[in-house]
GROMACS .gro file of C-alpha atoms in nm:
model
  165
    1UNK     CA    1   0.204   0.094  -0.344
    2UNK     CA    2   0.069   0.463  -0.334
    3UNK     CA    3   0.271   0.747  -0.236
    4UNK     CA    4   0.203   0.928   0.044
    5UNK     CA    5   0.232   1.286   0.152
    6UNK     CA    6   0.340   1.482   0.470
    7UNK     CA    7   0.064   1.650   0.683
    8UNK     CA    8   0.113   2.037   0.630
    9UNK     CA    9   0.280   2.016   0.278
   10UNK     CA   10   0.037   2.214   0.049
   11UNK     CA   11  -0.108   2.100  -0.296
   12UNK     CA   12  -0.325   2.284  -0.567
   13UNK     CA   13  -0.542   2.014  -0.565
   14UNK     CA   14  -0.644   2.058  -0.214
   15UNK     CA   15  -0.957   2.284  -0.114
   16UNK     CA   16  -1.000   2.506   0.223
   17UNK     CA   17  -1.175   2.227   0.349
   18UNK     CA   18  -0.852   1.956   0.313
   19UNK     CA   19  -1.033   1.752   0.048
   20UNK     CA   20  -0.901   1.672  -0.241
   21UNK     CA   21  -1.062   1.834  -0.624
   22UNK     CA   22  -0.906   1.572  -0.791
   23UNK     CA   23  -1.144   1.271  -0.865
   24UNK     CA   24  -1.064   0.873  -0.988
   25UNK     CA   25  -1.276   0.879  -1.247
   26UNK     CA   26  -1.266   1.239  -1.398
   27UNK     CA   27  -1.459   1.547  -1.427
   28UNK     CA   28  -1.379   1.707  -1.786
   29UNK     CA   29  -1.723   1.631  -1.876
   30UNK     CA   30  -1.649   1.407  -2.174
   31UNK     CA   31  -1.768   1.091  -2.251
   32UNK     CA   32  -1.561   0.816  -2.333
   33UNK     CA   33  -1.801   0.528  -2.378
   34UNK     CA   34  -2.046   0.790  -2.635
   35UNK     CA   35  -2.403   0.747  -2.590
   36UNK     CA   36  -2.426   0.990  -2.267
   37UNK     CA   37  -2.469   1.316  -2.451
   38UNK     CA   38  -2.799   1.500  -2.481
   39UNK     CA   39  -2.998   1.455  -2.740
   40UNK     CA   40  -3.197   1.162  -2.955
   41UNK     CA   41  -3.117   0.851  -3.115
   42UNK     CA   42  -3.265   0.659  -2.815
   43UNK     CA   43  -2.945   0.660  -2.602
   44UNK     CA   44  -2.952   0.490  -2.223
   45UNK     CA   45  -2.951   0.676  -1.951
   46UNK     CA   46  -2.691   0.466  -1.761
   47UNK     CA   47  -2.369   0.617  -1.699
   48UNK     CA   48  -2.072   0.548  -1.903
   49UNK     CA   49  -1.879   0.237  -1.806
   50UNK     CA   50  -1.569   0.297  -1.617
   51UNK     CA   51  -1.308   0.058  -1.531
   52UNK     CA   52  -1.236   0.005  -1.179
   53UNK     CA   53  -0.893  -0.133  -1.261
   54UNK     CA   54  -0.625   0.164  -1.244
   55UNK     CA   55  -0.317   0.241  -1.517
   56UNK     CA   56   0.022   0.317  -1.410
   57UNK     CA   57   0.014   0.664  -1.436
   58UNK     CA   58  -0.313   0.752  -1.359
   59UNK     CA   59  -0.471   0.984  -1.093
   60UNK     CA   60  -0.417   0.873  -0.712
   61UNK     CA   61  -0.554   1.053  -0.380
   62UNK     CA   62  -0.263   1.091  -0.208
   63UNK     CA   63  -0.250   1.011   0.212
   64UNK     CA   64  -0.108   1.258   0.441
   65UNK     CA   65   0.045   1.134   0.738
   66UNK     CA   66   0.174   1.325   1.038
   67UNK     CA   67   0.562   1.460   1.035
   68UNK     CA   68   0.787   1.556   1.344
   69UNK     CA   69   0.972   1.892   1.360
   70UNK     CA   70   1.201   1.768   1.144
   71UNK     CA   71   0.973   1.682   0.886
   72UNK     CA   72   1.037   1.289   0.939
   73UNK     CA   73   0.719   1.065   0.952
   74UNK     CA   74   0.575   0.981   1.293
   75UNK     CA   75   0.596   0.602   1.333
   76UNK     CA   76   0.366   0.444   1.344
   77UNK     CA   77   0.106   0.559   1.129
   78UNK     CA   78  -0.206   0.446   0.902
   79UNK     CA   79  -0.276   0.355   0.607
   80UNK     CA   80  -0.581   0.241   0.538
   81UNK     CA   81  -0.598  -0.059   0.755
   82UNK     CA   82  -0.215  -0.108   0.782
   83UNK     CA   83  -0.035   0.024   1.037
   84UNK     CA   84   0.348   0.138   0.932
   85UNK     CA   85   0.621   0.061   1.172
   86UNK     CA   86   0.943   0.134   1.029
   87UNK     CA   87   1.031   0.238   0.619
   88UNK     CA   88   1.347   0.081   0.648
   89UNK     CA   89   1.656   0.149   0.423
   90UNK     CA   90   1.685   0.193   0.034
   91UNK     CA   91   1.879  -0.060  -0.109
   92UNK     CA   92   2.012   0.146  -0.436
   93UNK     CA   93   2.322  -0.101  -0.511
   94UNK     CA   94   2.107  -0.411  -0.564
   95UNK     CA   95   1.839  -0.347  -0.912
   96UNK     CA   96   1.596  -0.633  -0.745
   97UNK     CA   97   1.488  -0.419  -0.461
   98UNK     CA   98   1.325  -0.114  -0.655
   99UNK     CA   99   1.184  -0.069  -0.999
  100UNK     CA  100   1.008   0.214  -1.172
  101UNK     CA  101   0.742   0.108  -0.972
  102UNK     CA  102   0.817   0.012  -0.673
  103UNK     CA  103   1.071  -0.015  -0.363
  104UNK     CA  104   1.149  -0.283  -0.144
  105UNK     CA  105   1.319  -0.130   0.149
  106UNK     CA  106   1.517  -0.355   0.378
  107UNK     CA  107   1.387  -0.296   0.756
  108UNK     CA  108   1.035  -0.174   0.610
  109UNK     CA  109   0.768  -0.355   0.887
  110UNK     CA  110   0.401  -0.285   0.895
  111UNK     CA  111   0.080  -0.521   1.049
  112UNK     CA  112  -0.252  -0.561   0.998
  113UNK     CA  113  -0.519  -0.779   1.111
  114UNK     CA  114  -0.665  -1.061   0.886
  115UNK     CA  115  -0.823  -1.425   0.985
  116UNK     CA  116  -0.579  -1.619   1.232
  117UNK     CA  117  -0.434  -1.960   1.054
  118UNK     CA  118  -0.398  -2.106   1.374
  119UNK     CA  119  -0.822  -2.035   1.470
  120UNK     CA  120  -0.988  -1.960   1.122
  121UNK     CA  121  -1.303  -1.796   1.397
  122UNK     CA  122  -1.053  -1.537   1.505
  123UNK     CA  123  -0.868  -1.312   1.366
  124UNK     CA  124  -0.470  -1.234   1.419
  125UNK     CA  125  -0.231  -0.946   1.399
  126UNK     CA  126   0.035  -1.032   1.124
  127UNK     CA  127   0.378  -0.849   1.117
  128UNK     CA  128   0.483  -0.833   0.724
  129UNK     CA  129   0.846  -0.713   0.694
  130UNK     CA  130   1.104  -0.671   0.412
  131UNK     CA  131   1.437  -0.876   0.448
  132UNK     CA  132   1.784  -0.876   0.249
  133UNK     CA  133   1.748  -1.192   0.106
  134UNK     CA  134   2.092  -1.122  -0.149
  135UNK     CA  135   1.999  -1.044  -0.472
  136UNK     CA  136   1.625  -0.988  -0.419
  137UNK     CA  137   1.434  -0.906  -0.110
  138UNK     CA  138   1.240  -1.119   0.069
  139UNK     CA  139   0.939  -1.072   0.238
  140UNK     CA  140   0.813  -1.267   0.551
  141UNK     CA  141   0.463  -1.246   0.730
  142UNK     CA  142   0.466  -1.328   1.056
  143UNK     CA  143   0.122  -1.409   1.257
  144UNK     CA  144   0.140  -1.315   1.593
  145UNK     CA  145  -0.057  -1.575   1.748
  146UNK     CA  146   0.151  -1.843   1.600
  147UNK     CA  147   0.537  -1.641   1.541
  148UNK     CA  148   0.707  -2.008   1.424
  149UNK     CA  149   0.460  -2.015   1.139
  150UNK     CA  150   0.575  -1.724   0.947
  151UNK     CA  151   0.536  -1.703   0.594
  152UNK     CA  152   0.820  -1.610   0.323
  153UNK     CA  153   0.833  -1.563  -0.039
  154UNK     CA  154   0.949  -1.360  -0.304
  155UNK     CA  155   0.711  -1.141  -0.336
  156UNK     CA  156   0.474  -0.972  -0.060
  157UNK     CA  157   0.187  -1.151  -0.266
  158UNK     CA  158   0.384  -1.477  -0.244
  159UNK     CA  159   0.415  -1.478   0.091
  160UNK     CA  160   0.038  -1.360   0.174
  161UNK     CA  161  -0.073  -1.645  -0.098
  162UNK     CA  162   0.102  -1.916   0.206
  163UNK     CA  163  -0.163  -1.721   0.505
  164UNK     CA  164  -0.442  -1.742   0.269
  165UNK     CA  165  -0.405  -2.076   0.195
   0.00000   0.00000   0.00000
């Protein structure tokens, strides 16, 4: 999951023009993969090879998304092709519903379109939602053409690996 960041909050890494300076892949001019640099010894002309898999830790564009006067995000928003309809609550007390990484938050519910289950020519607006499930959360996609065939696992990947099937 990538963070995201309030409309109107500043950052260094933004220019006058509301793009971001940062870049994925780098711009300190060195060459990890060798070979690049100018001069002989019959070196390629093909860029370095990057991988397009990221680490934990490394650079991310952050989102901004648009606040009230209160500075509380304006539901719902975007993100990328999902639309956000409610963050739901932290659950702090229970260890299985946030990690280093990661939080689960009971209540959170966003959609997004993807090919129906019920017509595999159409496609279908699925509901995916975060539910207290006890000791770990569960999470439940729901199509909305066909509500009684919702999907559940214990994991969001778990539960999309049922729709895809």
């Amino acid at each position: 999951m990538e963070r995201l960041e309030r409309q109107g909050s500043s950052s260094s890494n933004d220019d006058s023009s509301g793009n971001s300076s940062d870049s994925d892949t780098g711009s300190s001019g060195s060459n990890k993969g060798g070979g690049g640099g100018g001069g002989g010894g019959g070196s390629s002309s093909k860029p370095a090879k990057t991988s397009s898999r990221r680490q934990y830790g490394g650079v991310r564009r952050i989102q901004r998304y648009p606040v009230d006067d209160l500075g509380q995000p304006q539901l719902p928003f975007l993100v990328g092709v999902i639309t956000v309809h409610s963050l739901g609550t932290v659950v702090h007390d229970r260890p299985a519903y946030h990690s280093e990484r990661y939080i689960y938050p009971v209540g959170f519910r966003s959609s997004r379109a993807f090919l129906s289950m019920r017509d595999p020519n159409a496609n279908a607006n699925y509901i995916c939602t975060v539910v207290d499930g006890g000791d770990a959360p569960k999470f439940v996609v729901t199509p909305e053409d066909w509500p009684d065939r919702a999907a559940v696992g214990n994991s969001a990947t778990g539960a999309w690996a049922i729709v895809v099937k």
